[in-house]
Tab-separated table of C-alpha atoms in Angstrom:
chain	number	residue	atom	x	y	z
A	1	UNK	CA	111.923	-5.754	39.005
A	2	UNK	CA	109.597	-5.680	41.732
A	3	UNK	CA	108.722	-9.112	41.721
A	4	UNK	CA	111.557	-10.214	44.417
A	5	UNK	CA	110.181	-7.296	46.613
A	6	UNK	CA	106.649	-8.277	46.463
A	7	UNK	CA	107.931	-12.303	47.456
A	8	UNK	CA	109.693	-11.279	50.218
A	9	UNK	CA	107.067	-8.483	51.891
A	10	UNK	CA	104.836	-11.606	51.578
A	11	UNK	CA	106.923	-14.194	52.651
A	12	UNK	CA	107.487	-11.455	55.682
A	13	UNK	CA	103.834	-11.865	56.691
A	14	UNK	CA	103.095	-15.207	55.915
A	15	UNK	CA	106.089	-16.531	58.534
A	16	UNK	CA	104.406	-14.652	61.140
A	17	UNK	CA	103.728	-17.024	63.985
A	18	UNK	CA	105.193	-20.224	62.957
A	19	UNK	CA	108.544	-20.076	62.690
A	20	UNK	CA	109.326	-18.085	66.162
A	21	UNK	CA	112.459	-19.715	67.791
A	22	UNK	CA	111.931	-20.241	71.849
A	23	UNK	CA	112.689	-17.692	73.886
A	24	UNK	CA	114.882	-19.296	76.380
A	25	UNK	CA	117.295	-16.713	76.857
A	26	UNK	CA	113.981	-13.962	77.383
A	27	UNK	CA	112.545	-15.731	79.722
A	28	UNK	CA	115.626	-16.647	81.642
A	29	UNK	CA	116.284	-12.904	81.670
A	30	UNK	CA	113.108	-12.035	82.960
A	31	UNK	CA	113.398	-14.107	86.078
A	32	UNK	CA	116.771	-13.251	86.565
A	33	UNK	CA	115.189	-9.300	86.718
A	34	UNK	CA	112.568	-10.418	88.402
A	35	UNK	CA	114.971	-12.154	91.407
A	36	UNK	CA	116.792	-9.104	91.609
A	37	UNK	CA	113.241	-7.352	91.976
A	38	UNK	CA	111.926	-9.402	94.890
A	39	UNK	CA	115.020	-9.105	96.265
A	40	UNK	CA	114.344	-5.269	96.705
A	41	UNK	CA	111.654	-5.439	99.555
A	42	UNK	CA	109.151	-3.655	97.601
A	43	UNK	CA	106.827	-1.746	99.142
A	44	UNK	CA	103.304	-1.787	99.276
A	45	UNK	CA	102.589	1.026	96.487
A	46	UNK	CA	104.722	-0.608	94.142
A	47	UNK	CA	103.850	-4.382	94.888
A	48	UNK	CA	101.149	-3.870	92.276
A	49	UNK	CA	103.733	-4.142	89.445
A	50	UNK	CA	105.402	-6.459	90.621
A	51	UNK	CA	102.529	-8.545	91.506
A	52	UNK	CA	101.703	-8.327	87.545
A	53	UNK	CA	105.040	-9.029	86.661
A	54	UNK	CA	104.948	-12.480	88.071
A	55	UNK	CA	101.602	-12.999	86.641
A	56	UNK	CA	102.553	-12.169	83.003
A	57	UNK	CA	105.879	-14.308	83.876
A	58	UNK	CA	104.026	-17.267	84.625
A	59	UNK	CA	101.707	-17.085	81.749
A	60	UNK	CA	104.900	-16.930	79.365
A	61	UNK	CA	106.200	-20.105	81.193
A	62	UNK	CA	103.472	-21.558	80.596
A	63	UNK	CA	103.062	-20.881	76.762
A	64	UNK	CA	106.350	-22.170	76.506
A	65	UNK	CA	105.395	-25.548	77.794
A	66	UNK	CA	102.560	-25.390	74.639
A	67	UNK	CA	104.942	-24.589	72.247
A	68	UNK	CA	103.300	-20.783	72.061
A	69	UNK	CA	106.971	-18.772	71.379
A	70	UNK	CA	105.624	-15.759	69.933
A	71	UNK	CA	102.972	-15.308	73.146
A	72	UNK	CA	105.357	-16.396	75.403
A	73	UNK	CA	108.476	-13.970	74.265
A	74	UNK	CA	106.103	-11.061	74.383
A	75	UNK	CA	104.770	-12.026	77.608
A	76	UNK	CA	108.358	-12.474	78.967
A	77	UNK	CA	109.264	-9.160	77.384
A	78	UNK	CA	106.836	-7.365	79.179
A	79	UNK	CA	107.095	-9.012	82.412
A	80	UNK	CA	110.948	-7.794	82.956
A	81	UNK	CA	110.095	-4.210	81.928
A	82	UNK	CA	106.911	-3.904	84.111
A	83	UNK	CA	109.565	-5.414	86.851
A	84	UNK	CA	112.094	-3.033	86.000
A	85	UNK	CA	109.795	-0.289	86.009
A	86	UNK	CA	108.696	-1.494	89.704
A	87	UNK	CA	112.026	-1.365	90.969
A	88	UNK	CA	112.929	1.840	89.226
A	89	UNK	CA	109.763	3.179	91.154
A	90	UNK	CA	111.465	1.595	94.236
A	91	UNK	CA	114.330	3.306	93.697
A	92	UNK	CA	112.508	6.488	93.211
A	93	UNK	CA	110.187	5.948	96.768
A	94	UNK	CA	113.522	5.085	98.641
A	95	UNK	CA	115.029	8.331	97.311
A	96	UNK	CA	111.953	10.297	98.375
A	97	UNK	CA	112.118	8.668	101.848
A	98	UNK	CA	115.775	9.457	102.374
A	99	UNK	CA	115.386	13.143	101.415
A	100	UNK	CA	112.198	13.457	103.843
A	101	UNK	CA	114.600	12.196	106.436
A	102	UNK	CA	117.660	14.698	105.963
A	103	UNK	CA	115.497	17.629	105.229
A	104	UNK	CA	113.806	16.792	108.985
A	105	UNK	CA	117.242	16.530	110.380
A	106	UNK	CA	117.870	19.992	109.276
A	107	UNK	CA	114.691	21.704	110.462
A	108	UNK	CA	115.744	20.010	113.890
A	109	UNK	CA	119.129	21.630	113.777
A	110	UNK	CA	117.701	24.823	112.979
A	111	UNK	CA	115.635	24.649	115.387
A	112	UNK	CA	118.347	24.153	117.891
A	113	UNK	CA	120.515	27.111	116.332
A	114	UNK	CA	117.356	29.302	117.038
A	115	UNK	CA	117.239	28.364	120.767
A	116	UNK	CA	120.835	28.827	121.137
A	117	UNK	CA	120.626	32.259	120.252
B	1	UNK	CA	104.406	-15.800	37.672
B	2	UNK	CA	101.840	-12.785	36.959
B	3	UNK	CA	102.422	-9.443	38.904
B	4	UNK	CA	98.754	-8.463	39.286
B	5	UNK	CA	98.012	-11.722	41.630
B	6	UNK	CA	99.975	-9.766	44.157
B	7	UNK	CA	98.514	-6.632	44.112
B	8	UNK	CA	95.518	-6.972	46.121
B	9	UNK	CA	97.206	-8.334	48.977
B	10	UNK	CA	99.863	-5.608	48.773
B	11	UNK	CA	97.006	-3.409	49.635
B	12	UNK	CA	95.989	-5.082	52.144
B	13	UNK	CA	99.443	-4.859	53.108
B	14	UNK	CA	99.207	-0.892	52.914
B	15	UNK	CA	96.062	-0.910	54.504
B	16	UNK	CA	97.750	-1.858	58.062
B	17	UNK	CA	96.733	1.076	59.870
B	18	UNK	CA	92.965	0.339	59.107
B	19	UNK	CA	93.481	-2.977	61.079
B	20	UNK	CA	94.115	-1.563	64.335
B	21	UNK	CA	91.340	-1.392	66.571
B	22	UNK	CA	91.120	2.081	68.255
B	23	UNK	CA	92.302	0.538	71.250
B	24	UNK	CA	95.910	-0.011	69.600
B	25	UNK	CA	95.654	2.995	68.399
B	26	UNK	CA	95.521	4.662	71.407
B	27	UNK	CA	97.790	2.782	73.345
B	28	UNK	CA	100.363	3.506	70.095
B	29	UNK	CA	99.591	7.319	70.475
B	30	UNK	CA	99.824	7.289	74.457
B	31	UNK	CA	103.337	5.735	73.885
B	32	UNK	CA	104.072	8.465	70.697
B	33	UNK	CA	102.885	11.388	73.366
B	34	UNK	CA	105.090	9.941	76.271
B	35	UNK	CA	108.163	9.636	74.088
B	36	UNK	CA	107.945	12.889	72.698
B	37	UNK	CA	107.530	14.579	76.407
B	38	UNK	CA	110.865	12.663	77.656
B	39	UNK	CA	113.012	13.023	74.490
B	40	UNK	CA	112.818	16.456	75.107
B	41	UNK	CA	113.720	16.167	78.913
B	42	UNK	CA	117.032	17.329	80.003
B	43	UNK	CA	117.080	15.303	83.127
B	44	UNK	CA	115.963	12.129	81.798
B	45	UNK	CA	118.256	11.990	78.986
B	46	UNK	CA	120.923	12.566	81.527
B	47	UNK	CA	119.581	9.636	83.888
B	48	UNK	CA	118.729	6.855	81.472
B	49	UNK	CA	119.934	7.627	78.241
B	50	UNK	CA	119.932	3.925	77.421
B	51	UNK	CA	116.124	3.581	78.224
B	52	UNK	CA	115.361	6.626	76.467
B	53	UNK	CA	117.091	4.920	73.150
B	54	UNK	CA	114.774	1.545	73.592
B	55	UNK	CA	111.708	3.588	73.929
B	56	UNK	CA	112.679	5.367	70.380
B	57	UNK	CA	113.411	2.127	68.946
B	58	UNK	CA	110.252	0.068	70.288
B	59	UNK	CA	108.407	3.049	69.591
B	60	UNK	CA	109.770	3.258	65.446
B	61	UNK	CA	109.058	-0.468	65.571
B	62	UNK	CA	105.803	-0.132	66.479
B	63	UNK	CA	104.789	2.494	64.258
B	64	UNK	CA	106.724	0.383	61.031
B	65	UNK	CA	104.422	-2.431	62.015
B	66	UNK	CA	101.198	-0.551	61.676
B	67	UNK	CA	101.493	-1.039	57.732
B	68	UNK	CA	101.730	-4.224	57.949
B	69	UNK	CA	98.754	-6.372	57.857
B	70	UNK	CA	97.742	-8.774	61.114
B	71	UNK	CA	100.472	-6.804	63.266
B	72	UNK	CA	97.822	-5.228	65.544
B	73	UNK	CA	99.553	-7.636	68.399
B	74	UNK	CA	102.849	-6.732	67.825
B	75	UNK	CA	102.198	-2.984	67.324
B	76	UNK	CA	100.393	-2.949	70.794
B	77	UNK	CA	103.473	-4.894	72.191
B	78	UNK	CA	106.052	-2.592	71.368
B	79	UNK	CA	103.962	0.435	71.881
B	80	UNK	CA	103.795	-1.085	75.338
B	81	UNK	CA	107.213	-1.511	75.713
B	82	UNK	CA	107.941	2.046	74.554
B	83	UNK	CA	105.726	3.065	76.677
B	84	UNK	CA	107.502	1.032	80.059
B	85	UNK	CA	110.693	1.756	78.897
B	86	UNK	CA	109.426	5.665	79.116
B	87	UNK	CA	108.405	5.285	82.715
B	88	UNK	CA	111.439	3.699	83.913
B	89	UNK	CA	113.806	6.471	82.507
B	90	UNK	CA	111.120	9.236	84.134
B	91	UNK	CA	111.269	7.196	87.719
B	92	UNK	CA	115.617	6.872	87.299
B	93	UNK	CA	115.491	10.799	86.542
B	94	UNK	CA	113.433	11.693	89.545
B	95	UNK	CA	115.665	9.163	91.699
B	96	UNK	CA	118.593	11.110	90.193
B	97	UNK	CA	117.266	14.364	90.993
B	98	UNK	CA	116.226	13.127	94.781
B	99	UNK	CA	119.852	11.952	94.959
B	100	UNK	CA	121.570	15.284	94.116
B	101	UNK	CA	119.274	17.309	96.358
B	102	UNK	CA	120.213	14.971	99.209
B	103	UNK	CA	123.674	15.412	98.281
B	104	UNK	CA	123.504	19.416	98.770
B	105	UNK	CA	121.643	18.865	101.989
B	106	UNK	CA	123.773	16.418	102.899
B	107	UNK	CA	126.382	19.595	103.398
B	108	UNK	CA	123.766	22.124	104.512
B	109	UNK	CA	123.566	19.297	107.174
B	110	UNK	CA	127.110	19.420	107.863
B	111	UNK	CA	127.654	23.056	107.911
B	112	UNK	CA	124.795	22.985	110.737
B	113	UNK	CA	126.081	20.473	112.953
B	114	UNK	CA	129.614	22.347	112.668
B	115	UNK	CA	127.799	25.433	113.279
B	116	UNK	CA	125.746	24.277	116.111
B	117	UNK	CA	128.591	22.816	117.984
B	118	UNK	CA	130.442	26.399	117.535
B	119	UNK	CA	127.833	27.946	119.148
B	120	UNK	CA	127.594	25.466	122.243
B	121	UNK	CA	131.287	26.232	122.884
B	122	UNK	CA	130.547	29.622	123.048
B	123	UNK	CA	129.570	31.037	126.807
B	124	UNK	CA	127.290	33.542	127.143
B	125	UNK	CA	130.068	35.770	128.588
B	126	UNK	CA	132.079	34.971	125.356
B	127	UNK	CA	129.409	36.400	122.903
B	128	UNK	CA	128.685	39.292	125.046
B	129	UNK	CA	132.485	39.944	125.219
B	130	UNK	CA	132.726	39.249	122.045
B	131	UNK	CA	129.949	41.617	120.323
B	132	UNK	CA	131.330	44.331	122.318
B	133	UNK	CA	134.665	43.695	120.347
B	134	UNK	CA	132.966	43.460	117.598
B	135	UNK	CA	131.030	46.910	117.804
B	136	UNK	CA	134.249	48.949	118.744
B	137	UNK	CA	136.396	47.005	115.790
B	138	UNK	CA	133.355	47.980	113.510
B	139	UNK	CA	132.522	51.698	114.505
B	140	UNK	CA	136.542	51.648	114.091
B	141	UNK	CA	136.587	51.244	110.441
B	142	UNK	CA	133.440	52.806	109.992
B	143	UNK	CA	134.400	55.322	106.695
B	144	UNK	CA	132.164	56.629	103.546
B	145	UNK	CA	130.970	52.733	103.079
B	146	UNK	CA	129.827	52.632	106.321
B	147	UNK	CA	131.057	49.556	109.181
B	148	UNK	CA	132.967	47.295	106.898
B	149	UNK	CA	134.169	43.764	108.116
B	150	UNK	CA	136.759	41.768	106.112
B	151	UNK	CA	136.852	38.248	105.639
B	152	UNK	CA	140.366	37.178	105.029
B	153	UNK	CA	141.004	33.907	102.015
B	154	UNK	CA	142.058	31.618	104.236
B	155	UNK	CA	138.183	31.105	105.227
B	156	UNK	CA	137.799	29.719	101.771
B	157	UNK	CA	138.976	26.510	100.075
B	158	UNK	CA	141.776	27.187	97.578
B	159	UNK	CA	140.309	28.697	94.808
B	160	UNK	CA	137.077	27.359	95.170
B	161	UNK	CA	133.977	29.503	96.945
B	162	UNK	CA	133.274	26.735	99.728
B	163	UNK	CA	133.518	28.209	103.583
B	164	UNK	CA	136.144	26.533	105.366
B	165	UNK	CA	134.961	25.344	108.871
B	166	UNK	CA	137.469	28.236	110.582
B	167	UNK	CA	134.565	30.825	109.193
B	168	UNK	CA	132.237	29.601	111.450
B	169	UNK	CA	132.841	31.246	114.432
B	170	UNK	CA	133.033	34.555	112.638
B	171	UNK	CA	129.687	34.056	110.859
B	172	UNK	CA	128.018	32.903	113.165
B	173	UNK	CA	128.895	35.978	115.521
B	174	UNK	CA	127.646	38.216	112.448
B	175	UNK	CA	124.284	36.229	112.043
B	176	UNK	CA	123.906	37.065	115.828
B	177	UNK	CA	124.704	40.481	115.355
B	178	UNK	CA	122.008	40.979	112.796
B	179	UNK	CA	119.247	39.130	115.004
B	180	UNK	CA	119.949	41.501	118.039
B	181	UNK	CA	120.182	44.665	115.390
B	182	UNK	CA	117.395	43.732	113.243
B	183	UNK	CA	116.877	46.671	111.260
B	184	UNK	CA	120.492	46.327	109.892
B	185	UNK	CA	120.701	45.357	106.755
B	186	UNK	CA	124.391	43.854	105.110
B	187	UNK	CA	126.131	44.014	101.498
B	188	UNK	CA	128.584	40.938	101.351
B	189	UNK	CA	131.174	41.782	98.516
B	190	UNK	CA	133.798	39.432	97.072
B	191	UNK	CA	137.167	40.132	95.499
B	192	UNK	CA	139.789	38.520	94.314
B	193	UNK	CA	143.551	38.946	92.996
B	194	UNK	CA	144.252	39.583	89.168
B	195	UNK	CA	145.876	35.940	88.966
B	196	UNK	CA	143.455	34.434	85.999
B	197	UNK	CA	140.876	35.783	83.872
B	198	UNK	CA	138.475	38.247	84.787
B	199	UNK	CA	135.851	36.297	84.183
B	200	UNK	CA	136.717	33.488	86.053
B	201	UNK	CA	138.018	35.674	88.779
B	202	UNK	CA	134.450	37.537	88.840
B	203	UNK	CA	132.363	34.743	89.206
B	204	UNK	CA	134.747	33.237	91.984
B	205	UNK	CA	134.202	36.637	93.952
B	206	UNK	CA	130.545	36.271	93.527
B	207	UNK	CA	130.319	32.508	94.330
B	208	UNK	CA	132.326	33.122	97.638
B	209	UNK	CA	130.224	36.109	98.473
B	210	UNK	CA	126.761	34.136	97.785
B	211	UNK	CA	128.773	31.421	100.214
B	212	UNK	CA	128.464	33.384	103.089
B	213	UNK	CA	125.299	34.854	101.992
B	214	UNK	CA	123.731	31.147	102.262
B	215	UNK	CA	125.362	30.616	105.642
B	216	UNK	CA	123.344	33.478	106.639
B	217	UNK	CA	120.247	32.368	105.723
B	218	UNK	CA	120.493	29.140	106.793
B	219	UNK	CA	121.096	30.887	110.417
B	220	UNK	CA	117.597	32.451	109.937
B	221	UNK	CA	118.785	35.996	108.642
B	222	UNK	CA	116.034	36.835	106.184
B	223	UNK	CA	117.245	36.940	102.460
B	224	UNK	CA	115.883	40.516	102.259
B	225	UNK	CA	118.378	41.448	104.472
B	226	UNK	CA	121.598	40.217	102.512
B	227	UNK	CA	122.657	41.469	99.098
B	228	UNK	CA	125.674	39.779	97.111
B	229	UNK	CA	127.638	41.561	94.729
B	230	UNK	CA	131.065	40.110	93.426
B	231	UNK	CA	133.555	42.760	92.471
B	232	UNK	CA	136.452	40.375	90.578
B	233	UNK	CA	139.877	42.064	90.384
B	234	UNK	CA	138.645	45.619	91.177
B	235	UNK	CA	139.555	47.768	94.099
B	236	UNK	CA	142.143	45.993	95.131
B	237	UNK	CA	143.778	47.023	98.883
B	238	UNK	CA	147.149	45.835	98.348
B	239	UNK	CA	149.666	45.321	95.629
B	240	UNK	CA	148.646	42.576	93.077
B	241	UNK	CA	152.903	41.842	92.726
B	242	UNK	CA	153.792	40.023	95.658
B	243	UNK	CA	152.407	37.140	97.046
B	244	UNK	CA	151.237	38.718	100.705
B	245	UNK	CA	149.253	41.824	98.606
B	246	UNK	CA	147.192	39.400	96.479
B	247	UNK	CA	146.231	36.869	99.782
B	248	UNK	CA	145.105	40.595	100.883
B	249	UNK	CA	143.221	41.308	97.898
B	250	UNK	CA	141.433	37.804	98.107
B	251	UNK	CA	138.260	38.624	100.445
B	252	UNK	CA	135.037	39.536	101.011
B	253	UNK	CA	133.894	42.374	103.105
B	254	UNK	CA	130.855	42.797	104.584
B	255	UNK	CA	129.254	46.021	104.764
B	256	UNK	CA	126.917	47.139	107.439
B	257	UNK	CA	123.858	49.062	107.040
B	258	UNK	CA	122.921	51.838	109.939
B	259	UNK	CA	120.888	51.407	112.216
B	260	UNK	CA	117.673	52.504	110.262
B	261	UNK	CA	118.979	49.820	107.230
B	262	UNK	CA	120.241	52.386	104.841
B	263	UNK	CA	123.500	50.729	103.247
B	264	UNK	CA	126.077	52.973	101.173
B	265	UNK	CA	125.663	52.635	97.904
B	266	UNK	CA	127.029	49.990	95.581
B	267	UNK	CA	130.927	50.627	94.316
């Protein structure tokens, strides 16, 4: 009875590479995160993921075009998390920024208080 | 079909983990380290629960695929993406956490501007005037507790222990006090009426008193210098029955120290 088992676990990692279907929709994903990225005004600090989002973007487009699925889906995979990951750390800078901003405000008002009194 | 043909390459199969270079391996255990310090993480579970999920799942993926032979690619892949997906939730958590601090200063702000404007409107002649008041209405109910000055519950939102903007004036007259009488030290103590549990109506007294407590500070009197202590239903001044008695019993009272900062002592 193991028989079946034993075909399929081999049949499992004999398909490997041939038989990945394009990934259209991953890619198409990926540049639709990565739009919404650029659209973010990143700055300088996190440009660097960004910047190797688009690289690891284009390579996937281009392993499409040579019929490379499996390199390009894991390319394209990686490309929208390392641009999610730059906008998350976008996010997080703008955050910091706004905080810096309000907490001056207050030492200012408390600074007025103290004169007033 | 004979069994025993498959055999060897079922080991080899098994063997997967021996197929990773140590650089896989280490990028799967960075990614194994990092999910095990945010699963554990309060604050990024809260932020990016969804995130935190992928990284588990890209993470099991990855470590299925290490017994399979020729995976070494695909283990490194999803031990990558485990390992972004990771990051992402830590950055949304901090953002999170950035964004509810600036929410709470966002009101500190508030109270400050309101505060600040109080105090412009106020002449010199007016404080002066004012503080004289003050000391006569305080030496005037000075009794075994020492000065005692009563905040009535209409400074406070409806159940809640938020300051209403009509405390300000008061308050702010008090946090003068203490900077021209700096040895004085104060006890703010908060009561309520027996409506609700005790509980709830303990923790309500000692939110309102920590309320003005924190408007104090942020006026520059020195924590040192204020205790809190909520009292709940207990010593109550007035009835509990009718409706005027409990809006009396709903307070908090402030209790001077002497001069020398000796306070009475706790009820």
């Amino acid at each position: 009875m193991i028989k079946p088992s034993l075909c399929a676990a081999l049949a499992l990692i004999l398909a490997g590479c041939a038989s990945d279907p394009a990934p259209s929709e991953q890619l198409r994903l990926t540049e639709q995160t990565l739009t919404q990225v650029r659209a973010l005004n990143i700055s300088a600090e996190q440009s660097s993921g960004l910047k190797l989002a688009e690289e690891k973007f284009a390579a996937a487009q281009t392993a499409m075009t040579q019929g490379k699925h499996r390199e390009a889906r894991m390319l394209a995979e990686q490309a929208e998390l390392d641009a999610r990951l730059a906008e998350a750390e976008q996010m997080h800078h703008a955050s910091q920024e706004q905080l810096h901003v309000l907490q001056g405000n207050i030492q200012q008002l408390r600074k007025q208080l103290g004169a007033l009194q | 079909m004979n069994k025993w043909f498959f055999a060897p390459m079922l080991l080899l199969g098994l063997s997967g983990c021996s197929n990773l270079s140590s650089n896989d391996q280490q990028l799967l255990g960075e990614a194994q380290a990092s999910f095990n310090r945010i699963k554990n993480d309060a604050d990024i579970l809260r932020a990016a629960p969804k995130d935190v999920v992928r990284a588990s799942e890209s993470l099991a993926r990855a470590e299925r695929l290490t017994s399979y032979w020729g995976s070494a690619e695909d283990v490194q892949h999803y031990a990558y993406l485990s390992l972004r997906y990771g990051e992402i939730a830590q950055q949304q958590s901090l953002t999170l956490l950035n964004q509810e601090r600036q929410a709470q200063l966002e009101l500190e702000r508030q109270r400050l501007q309101l505060t600040l404007r109080e105090a412009k409107l106020l002449s010199v002649q007016q404080q002066t005037a004012w503080l004289a008041e003050q000391m006569a209405m305080l030496q005037g109910v000075e009794g075994e507790r020492g000065l005692v000055m009563t905040l009535g519950d209409v400074l406070f939102e409806v159940g809640e222990a938020d300051l209403l903007p009509a405390a300000n004036r008061t308050l702010l007259q008090v946090a003068h006090f203490l900077q021209l009488n700096p040895r004085r030290k104060v006890r703010i103590e908060g009561y309520t009426d027996n409506t609700g549990s005790a509980d709830f109506n303990l923790e309500l007294s000692r939110a309102r008193a920590q309320s003005v407590a924190d408007f104090l500070q942020d006026l520059g009197i020195a924590a040192e210098r204020v205790e809190v202590v909520g009292h709940g239903i207990d010593f109550p001044v007035a009835e509990n029955a009718s409706a005027r008695g409990r809006a009396q019993n709903r307070r908090v009272e402030i209790v001077f120290s002497d001069e020398q900062g000796r306070l009475s002592a706790e009820r």
